[in-house]
Short mmCIF file of C-alpha atoms in Angstrom, two decimals:
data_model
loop_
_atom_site.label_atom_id
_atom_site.label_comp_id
_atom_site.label_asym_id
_atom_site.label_seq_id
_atom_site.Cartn_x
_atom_site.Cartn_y
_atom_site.Cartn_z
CA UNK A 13 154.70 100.85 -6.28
CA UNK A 14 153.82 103.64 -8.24
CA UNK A 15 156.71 105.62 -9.63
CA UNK A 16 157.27 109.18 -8.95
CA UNK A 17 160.10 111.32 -11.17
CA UNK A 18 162.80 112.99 -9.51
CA UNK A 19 161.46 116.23 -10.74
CA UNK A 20 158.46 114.92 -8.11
CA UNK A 21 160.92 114.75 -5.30
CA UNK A 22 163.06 117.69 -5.56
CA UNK A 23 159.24 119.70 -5.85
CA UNK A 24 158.48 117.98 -2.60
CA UNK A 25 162.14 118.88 -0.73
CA UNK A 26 161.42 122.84 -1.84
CA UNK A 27 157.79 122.89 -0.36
CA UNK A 28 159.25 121.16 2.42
CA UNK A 29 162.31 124.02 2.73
CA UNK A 30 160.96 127.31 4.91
CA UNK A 31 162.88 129.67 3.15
CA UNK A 32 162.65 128.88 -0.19
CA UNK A 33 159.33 130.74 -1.84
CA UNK A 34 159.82 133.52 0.87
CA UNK A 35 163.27 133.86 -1.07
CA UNK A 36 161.49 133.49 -4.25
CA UNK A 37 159.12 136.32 -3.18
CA UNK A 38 162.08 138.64 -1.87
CA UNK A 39 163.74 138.62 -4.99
CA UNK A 40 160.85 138.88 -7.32
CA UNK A 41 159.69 142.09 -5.14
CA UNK A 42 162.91 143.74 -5.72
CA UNK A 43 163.31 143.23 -8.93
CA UNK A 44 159.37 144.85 -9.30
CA UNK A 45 160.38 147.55 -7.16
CA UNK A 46 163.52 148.31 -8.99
CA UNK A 47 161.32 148.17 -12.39
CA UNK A 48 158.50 150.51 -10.59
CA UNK A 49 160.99 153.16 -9.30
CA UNK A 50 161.73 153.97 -13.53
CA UNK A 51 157.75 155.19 -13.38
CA UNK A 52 158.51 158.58 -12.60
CA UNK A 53 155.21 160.79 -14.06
CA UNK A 54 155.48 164.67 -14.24
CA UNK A 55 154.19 166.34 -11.06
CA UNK A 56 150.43 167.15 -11.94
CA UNK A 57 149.67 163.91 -13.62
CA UNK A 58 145.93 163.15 -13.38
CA UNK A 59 146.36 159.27 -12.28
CA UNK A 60 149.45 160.19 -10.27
CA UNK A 61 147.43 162.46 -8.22
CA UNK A 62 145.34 159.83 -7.91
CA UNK A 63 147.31 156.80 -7.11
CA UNK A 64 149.72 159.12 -4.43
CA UNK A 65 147.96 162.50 -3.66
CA UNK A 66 150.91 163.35 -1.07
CA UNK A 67 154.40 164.34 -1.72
CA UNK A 68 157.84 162.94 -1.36
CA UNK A 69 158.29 163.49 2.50
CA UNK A 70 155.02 161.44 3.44
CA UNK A 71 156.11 158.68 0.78
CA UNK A 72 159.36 158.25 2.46
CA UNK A 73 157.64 158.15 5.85
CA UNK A 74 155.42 155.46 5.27
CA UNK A 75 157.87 153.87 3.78
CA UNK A 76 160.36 154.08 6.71
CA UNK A 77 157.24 153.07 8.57
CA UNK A 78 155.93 150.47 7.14
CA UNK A 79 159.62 148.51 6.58
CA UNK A 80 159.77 149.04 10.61
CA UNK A 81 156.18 147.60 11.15
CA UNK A 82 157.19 144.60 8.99
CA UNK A 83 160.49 143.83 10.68
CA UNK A 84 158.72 143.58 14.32
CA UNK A 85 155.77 141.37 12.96
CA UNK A 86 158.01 139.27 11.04
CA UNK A 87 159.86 138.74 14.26
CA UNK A 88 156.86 137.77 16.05
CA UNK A 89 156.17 135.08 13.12
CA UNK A 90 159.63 133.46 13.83
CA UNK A 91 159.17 133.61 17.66
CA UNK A 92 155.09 131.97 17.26
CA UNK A 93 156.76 129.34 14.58
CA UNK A 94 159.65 128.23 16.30
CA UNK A 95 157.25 128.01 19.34
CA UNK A 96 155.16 125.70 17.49
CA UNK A 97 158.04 123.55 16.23
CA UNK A 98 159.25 123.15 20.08
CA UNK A 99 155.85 121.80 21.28
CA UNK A 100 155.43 120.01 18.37
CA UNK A 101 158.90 118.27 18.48
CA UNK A 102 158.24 117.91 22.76
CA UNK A 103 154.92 116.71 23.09
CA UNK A 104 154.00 115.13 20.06
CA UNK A 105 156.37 113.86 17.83
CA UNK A 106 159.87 115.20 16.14
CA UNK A 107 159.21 113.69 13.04
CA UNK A 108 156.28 116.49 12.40
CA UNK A 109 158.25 119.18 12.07
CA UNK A 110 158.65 118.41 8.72
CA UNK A 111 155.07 119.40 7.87
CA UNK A 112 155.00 122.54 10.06
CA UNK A 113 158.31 123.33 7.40
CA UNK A 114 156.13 122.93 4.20
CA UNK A 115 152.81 124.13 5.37
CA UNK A 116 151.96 126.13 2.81
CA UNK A 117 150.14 129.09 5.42
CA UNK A 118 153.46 130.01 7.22
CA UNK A 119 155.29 130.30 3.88
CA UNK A 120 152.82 132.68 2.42
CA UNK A 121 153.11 134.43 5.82
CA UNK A 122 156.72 134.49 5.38
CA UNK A 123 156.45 135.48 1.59
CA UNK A 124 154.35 138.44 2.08
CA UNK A 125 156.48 140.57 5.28
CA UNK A 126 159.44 140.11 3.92
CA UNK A 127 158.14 140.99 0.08
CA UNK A 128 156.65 144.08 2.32
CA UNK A 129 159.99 144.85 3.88
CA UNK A 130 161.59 144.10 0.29
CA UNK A 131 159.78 146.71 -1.26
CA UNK A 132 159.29 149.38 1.57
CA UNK A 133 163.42 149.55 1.65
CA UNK A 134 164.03 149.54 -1.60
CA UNK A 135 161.91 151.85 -2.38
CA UNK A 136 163.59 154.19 0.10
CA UNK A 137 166.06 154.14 -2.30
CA UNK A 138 164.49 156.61 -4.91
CA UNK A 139 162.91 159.27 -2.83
CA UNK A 140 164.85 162.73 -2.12
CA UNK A 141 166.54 162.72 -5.20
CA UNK A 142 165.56 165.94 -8.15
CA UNK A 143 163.71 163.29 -10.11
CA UNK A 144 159.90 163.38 -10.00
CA UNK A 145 158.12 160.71 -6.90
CA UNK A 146 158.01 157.50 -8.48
CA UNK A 147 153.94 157.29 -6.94
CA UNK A 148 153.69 153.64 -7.18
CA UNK A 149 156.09 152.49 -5.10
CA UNK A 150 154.65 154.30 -1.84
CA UNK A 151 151.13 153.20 -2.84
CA UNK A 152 152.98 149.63 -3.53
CA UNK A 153 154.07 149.53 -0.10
CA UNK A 154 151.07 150.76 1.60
CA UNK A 155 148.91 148.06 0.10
CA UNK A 156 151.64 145.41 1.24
CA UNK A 157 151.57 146.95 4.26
CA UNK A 158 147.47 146.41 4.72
CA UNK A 159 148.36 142.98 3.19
CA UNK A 160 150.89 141.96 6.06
CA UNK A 161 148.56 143.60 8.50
CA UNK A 162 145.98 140.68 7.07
CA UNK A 163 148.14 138.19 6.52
CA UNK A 164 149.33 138.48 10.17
CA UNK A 165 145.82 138.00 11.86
CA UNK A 166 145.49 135.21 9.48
CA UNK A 167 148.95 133.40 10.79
CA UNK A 168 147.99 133.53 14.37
CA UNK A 169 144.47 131.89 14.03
CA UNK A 170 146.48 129.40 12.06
CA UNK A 171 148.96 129.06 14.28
CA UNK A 172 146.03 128.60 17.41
CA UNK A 173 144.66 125.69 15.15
CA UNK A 174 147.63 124.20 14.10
CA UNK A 175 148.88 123.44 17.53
CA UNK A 176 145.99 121.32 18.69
CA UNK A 177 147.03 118.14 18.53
CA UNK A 178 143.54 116.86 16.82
CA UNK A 179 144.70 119.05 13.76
CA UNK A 180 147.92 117.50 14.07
CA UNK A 181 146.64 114.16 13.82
CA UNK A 182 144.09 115.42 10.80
CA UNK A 183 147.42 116.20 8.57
CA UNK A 184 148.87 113.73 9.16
CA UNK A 185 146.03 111.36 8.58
CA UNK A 186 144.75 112.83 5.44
CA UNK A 187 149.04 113.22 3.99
CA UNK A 188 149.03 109.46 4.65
CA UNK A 189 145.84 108.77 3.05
CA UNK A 190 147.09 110.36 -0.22
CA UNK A 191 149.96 108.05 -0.02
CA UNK A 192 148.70 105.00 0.34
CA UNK A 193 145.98 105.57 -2.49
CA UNK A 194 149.01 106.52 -4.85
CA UNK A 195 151.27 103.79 -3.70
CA UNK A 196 149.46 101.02 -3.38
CA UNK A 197 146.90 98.79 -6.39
CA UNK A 198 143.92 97.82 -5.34
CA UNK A 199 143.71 94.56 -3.90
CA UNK A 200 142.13 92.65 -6.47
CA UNK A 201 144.99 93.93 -8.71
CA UNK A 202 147.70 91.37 -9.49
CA UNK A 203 149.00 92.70 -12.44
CA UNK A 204 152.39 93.39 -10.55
CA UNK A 205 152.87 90.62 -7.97
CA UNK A 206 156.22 89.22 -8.85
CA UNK A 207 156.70 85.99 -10.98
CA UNK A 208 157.19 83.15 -9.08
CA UNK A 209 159.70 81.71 -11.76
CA UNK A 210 161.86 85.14 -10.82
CA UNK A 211 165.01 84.82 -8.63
CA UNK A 212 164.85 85.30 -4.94
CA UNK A 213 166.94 86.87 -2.27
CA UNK A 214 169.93 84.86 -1.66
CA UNK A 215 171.32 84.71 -5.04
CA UNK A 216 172.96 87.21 -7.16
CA UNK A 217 175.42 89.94 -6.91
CA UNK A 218 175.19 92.53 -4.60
CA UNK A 219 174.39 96.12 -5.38
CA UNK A 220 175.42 98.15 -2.88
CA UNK A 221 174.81 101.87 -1.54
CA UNK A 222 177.20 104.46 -3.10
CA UNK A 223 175.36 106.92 0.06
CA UNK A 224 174.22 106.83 3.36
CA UNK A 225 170.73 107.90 4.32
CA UNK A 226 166.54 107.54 4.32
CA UNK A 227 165.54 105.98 1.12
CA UNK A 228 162.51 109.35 0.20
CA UNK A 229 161.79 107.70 -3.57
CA UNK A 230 161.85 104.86 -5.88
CA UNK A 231 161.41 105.28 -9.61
CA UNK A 232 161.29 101.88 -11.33
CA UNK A 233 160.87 103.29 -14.68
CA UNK A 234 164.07 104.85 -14.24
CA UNK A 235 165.55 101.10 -12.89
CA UNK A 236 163.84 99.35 -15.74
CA UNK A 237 165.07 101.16 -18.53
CA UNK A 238 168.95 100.65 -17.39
CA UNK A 239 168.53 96.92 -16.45
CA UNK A 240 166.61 96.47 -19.80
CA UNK A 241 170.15 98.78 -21.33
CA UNK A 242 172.55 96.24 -19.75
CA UNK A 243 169.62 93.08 -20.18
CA UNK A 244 170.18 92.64 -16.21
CA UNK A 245 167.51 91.66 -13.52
CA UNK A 246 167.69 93.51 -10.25
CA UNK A 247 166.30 92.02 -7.51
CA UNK A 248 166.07 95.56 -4.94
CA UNK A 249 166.27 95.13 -1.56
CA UNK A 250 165.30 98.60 0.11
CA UNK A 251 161.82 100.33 0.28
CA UNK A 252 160.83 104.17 0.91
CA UNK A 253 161.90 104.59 5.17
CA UNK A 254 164.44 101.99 5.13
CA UNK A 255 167.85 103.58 6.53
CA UNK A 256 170.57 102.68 3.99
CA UNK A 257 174.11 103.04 4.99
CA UNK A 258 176.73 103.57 2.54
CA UNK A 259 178.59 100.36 1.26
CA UNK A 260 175.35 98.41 2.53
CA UNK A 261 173.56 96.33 0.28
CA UNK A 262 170.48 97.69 -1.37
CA UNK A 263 169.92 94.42 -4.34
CA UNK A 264 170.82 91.85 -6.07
CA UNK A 265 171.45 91.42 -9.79
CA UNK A 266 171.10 88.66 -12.23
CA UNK A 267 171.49 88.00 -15.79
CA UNK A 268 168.53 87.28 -17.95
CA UNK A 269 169.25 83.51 -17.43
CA UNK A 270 168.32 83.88 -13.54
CA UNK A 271 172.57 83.99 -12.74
CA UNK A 272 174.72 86.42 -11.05
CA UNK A 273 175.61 89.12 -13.18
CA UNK A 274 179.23 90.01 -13.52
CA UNK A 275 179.79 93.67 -13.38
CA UNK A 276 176.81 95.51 -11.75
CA UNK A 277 178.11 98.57 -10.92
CA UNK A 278 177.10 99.71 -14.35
CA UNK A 279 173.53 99.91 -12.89
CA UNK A 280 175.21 102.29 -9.92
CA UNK A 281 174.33 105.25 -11.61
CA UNK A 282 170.87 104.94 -12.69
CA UNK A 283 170.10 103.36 -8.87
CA UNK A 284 171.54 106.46 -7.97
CA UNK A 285 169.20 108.65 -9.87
CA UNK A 286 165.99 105.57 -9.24
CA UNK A 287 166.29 105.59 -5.36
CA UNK A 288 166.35 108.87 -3.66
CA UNK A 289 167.55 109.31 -0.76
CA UNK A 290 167.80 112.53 1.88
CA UNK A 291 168.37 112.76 5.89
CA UNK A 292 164.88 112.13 6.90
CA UNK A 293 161.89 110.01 6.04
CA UNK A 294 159.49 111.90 3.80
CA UNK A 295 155.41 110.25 3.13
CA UNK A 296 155.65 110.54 -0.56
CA UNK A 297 155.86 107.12 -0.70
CA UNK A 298 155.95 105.80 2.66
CA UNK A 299 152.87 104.94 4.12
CA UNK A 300 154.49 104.27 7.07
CA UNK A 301 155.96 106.89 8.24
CA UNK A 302 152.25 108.16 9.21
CA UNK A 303 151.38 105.45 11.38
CA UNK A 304 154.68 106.25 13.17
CA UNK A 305 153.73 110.08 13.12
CA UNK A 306 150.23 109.09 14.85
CA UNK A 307 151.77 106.39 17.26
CA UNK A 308 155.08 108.62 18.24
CA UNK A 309 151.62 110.84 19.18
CA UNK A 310 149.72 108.14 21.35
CA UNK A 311 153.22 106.97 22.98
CA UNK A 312 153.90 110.71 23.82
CA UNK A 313 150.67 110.98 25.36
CA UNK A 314 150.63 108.10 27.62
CA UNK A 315 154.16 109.27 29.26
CA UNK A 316 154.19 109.55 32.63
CA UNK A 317 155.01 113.29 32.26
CA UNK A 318 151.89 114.17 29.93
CA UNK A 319 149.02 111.20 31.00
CA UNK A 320 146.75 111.40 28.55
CA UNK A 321 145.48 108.79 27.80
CA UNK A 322 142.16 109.57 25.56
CA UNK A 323 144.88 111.69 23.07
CA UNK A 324 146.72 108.46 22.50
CA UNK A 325 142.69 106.33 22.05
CA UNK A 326 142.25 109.13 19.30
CA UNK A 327 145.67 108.59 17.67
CA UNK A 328 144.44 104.76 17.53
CA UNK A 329 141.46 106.06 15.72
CA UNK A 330 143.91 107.74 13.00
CA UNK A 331 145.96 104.80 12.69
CA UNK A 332 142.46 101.94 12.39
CA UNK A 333 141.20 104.31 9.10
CA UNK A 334 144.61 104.10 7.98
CA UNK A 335 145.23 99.96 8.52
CA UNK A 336 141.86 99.35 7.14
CA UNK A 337 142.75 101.26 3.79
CA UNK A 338 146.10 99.76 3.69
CA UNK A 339 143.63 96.56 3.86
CA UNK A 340 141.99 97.24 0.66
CA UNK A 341 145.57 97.15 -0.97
CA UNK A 342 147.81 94.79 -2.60
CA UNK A 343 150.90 94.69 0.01
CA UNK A 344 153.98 92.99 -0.95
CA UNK A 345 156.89 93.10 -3.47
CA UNK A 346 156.16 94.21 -6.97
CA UNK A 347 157.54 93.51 -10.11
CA UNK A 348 157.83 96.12 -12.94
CA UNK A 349 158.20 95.86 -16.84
CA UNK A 350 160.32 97.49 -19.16
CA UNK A 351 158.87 98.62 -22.78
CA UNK A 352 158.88 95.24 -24.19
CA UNK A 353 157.11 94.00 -21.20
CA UNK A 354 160.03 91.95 -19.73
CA UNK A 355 160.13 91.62 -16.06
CA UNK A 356 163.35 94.00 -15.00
CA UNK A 357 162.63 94.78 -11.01
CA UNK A 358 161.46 93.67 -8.36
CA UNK A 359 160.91 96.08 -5.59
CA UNK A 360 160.14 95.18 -1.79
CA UNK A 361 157.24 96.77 0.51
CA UNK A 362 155.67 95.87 3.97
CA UNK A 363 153.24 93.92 4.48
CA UNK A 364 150.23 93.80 6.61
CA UNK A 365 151.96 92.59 9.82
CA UNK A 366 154.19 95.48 10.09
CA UNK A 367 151.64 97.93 9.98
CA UNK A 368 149.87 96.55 12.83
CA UNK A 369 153.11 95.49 14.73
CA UNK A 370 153.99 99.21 14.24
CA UNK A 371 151.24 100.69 15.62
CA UNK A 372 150.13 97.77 18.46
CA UNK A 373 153.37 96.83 19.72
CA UNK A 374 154.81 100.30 20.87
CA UNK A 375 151.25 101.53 22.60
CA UNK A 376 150.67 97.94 23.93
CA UNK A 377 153.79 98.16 25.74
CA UNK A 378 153.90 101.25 27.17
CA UNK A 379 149.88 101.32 27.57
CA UNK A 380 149.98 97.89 29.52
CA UNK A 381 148.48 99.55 32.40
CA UNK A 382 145.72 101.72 31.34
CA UNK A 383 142.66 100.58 29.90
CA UNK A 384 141.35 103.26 27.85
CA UNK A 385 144.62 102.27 25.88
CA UNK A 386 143.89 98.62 25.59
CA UNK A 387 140.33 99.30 24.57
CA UNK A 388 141.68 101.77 22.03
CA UNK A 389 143.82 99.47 20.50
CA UNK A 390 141.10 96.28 20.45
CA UNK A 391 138.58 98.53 18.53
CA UNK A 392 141.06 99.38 16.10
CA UNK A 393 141.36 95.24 15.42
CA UNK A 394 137.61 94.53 15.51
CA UNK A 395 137.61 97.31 12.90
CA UNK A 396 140.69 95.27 10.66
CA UNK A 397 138.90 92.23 11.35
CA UNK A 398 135.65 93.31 10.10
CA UNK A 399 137.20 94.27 6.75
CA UNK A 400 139.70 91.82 6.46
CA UNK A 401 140.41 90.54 3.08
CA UNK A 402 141.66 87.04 3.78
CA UNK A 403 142.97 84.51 6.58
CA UNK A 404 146.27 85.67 6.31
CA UNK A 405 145.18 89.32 7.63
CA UNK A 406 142.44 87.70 10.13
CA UNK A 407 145.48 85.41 11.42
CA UNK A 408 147.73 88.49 11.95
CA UNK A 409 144.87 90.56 13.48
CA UNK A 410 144.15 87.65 16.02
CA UNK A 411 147.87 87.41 16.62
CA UNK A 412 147.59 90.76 17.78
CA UNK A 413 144.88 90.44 20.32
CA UNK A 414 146.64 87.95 21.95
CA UNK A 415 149.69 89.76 22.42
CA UNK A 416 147.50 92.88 23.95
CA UNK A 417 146.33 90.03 26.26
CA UNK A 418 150.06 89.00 27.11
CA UNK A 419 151.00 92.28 27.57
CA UNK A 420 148.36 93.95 29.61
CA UNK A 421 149.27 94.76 33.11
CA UNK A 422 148.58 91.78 35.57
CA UNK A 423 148.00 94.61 38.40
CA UNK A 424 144.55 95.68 36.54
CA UNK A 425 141.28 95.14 38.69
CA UNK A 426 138.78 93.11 38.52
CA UNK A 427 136.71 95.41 36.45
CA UNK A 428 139.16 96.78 34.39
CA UNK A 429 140.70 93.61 33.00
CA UNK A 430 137.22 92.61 32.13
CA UNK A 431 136.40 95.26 30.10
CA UNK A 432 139.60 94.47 28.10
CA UNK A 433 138.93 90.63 27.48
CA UNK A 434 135.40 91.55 26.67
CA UNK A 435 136.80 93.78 23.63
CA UNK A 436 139.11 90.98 22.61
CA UNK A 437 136.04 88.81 22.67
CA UNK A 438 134.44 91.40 20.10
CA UNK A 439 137.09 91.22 17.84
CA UNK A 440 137.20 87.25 17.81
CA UNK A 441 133.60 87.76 16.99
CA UNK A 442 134.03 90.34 14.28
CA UNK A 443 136.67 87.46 12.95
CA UNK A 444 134.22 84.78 12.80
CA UNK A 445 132.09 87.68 10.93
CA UNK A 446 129.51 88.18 13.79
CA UNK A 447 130.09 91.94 13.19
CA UNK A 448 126.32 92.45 14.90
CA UNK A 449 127.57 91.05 18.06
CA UNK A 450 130.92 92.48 17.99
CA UNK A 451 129.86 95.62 17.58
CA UNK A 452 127.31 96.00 20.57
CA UNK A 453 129.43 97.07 23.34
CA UNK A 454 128.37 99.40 25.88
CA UNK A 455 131.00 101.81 24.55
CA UNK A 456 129.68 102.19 21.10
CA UNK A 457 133.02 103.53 19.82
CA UNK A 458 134.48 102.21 16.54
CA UNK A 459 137.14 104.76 15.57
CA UNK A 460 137.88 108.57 15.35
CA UNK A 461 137.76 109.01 11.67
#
């Protein structure tokens, strides 16, 4: 697993935090409007004319007016985005309001009315008094103004996008993407597949959780350096999107010698530090929480109270582009090195058969009776089998097939259920590496990527 810093993850909790560069903006435009309001040039002035050819009455006006334009279309940004975060929490999936949160659009949306309001009421502040205008503020304002005006226009088109569910699926696919390229070696790469001479689970003393919550990051630098400090092996036993409950335990430690280590709490802190945790699963480093993001989709859409069936086929789409990357990696537990290239972690991951149980088994069971589901999901496997890597991913994706088969509704016709076995047949085929054959259905459709 490739380690992140905690600098890393506290950057990704602010982008992920609505309010906080609108904040950043607020302040920043008061303190430039309290600086600007000093600029006070003697009535007359050749660029003051220029920048602010009208007096101090039709400065304050437009300010008055623009600071009540503001307020009413910042109030229509709040009303469109908390719109969007209801149908996006209803009909799609709650675990994607987290990216409406951090996308970066609605923040600068955010960050320029209320700089615009900033400014425009502030500025309020230094007209009327025996002083000369301070010209820039006014002109300041109108410009923000014109700016929010744009910026506006620019929200709602993005809003319009945003909340089709294709563009949904696009984020999410292309956030998960990132991840799995950062996270994951290659698969030839072996340079990090534990030692087999290395303890296992079931030996050892437990580590356990000081906190309760979603395990967000895992620095093993961090976890090297103190085991190396207190020459201790530590065997962890939680990955990014595993739920960790405090008192739990998260690892076992050993001596150098292989033995339980007396004492391990002295590694509490730096775990604390190392493995980051927060209220909610985050895809810096977990993969998975994308696939669930694009199946929560496809399980939304087949509901009885949305039917929608060739939504969900395109979330399967997503989720085969993703599987087949995650193919090209080396899955498993890693081990990690400190500076004198001793083995001092271990850390966990998923392998291959939970990615596909996570995606197949929810859709499969509450797709049983529709088809286009079925089909969906069978294309997605003659897609893994035709770049599968070895037998053991062949053996999981024909473990798969078979339970679609097992699950699929016994009530399908004649017809239907056909067209279901004939996919499976396709992916047996693409298994054997007949991809020619597999690949000549009457659909033609591979995936949506």
């Amino acid at each position: 697993m490739v380690a992140k810093s905690n600098s890393r993850g506290r950057g990704e909790a602010l982008r992920a935090s609505l309010w906080f560069w609108p904040a950043v903006a607020a302040a920043g435009s008061f303190l430039l409007t309290l600086l600007v309001l000093t600029i006070r040039p003697e009535p007359g002035t050749a660029w003051a004319s220029v920048v602010w050819p009208a007096g101090t009455q039709a400065a304050s006006t437009v300010l008055q007016v623009v600071a009540t334009a503001v307020m009413t279309a910042m109030t229509t940004t709040f009303s469109l985005t908390v719109v969007a975060l209801q149908l996006a929490s209803q009909q799609f999936s709650p675990r994607l309001l987290r990216e409406f949160a951090r996308d970066p659009k609605t923040q600068v949306t955010l960050a320029v009315l209320i700089s615009t309001f900033v400014v425009a009421s502030t500025g309020l502040r230094g007209m009327g008094s025996e002083a000369p205008l301070p010209v820039l503020v006014p002109a300041l304002a109108l410009l923000l103004g014109l700016a929010s005006a744009a910026t506006l226009v620019m929200f709602l088109g993005h809003i319009v996008r945003t909340l089709r569910v294709d563009s949904m699926m696009v984020a999410v696919h292309q956030e998960a993407t990132a991840t799995v390229a950062e996270t994951y070696p290659d698969y030839e790469d072996t340079t990090k597949d534990p030692d087999p001479d290395l303890p296992g689970p079931g030996g050892g003393t437990l580590l356990r959780s000081r906190r309760s919550g979603f395990v967000k990051v895992i620095d093993p630098g961090m976890l090297c350096q103190a085991a190396a400090k207190h020459q201790m092996f530590l065997l962890l036993g939680v990955r990014p999107g595993d739920h960790v409950t405090a008192g739990a335990p998260i690892g076992s430690v050993f001596t150098e010698q292989g033995l339980p280590a007396a004492g391990p709490e002295v590694l509490d802190r730096a775990v604390e530090q190392a493995v980051e945790m927060g209220f909610e699963r985050t895809l810096e480093q977990d993969a998975a929480l994308g696939l669930r993001q694009l199946t929560d989709i496809a399980v939304k859409a087949i509901s009885p109270g949305i039917n929608d069936p060739i939504t969900a086929a395109h979330a399967v789409g997503y989720c085969s582009d993703l599987i087949t990357r995650l193919q090209q990696k080396n899955l498993g537990p890693q081990q990690h090195l400190d500076a004198h290239g001793r083995v001092r972690v271990v850390t966990p991951d998923r392998d291959i058969r939970y990615y596909l149980d996570l995606v197949c088994a929810p859709i499969r069971r509450f797709g049983a009776g529709e088809p286009l589901v079925l089909t969906a999901l069978l294309r997605m496997l003659r897609a893994c089998a035709s770049t599968a890597q070895d037998e053991s991913q062949r053996h999981e994706i024909a473990r798969q097939v078979d339970l679609i088969l097992r699950t699929m509704d016994a009530d399908l016709i004649d017809d239907d259920a056909q067209t279901v076995h004939d996919l499976a047949g396709r992916v047996h085929l693409a298994l054997a590496g007949n991809l020619d054959d597999a690949f000549r259905d009457r659909a033609g459709e591979t995936r949506s990527v």
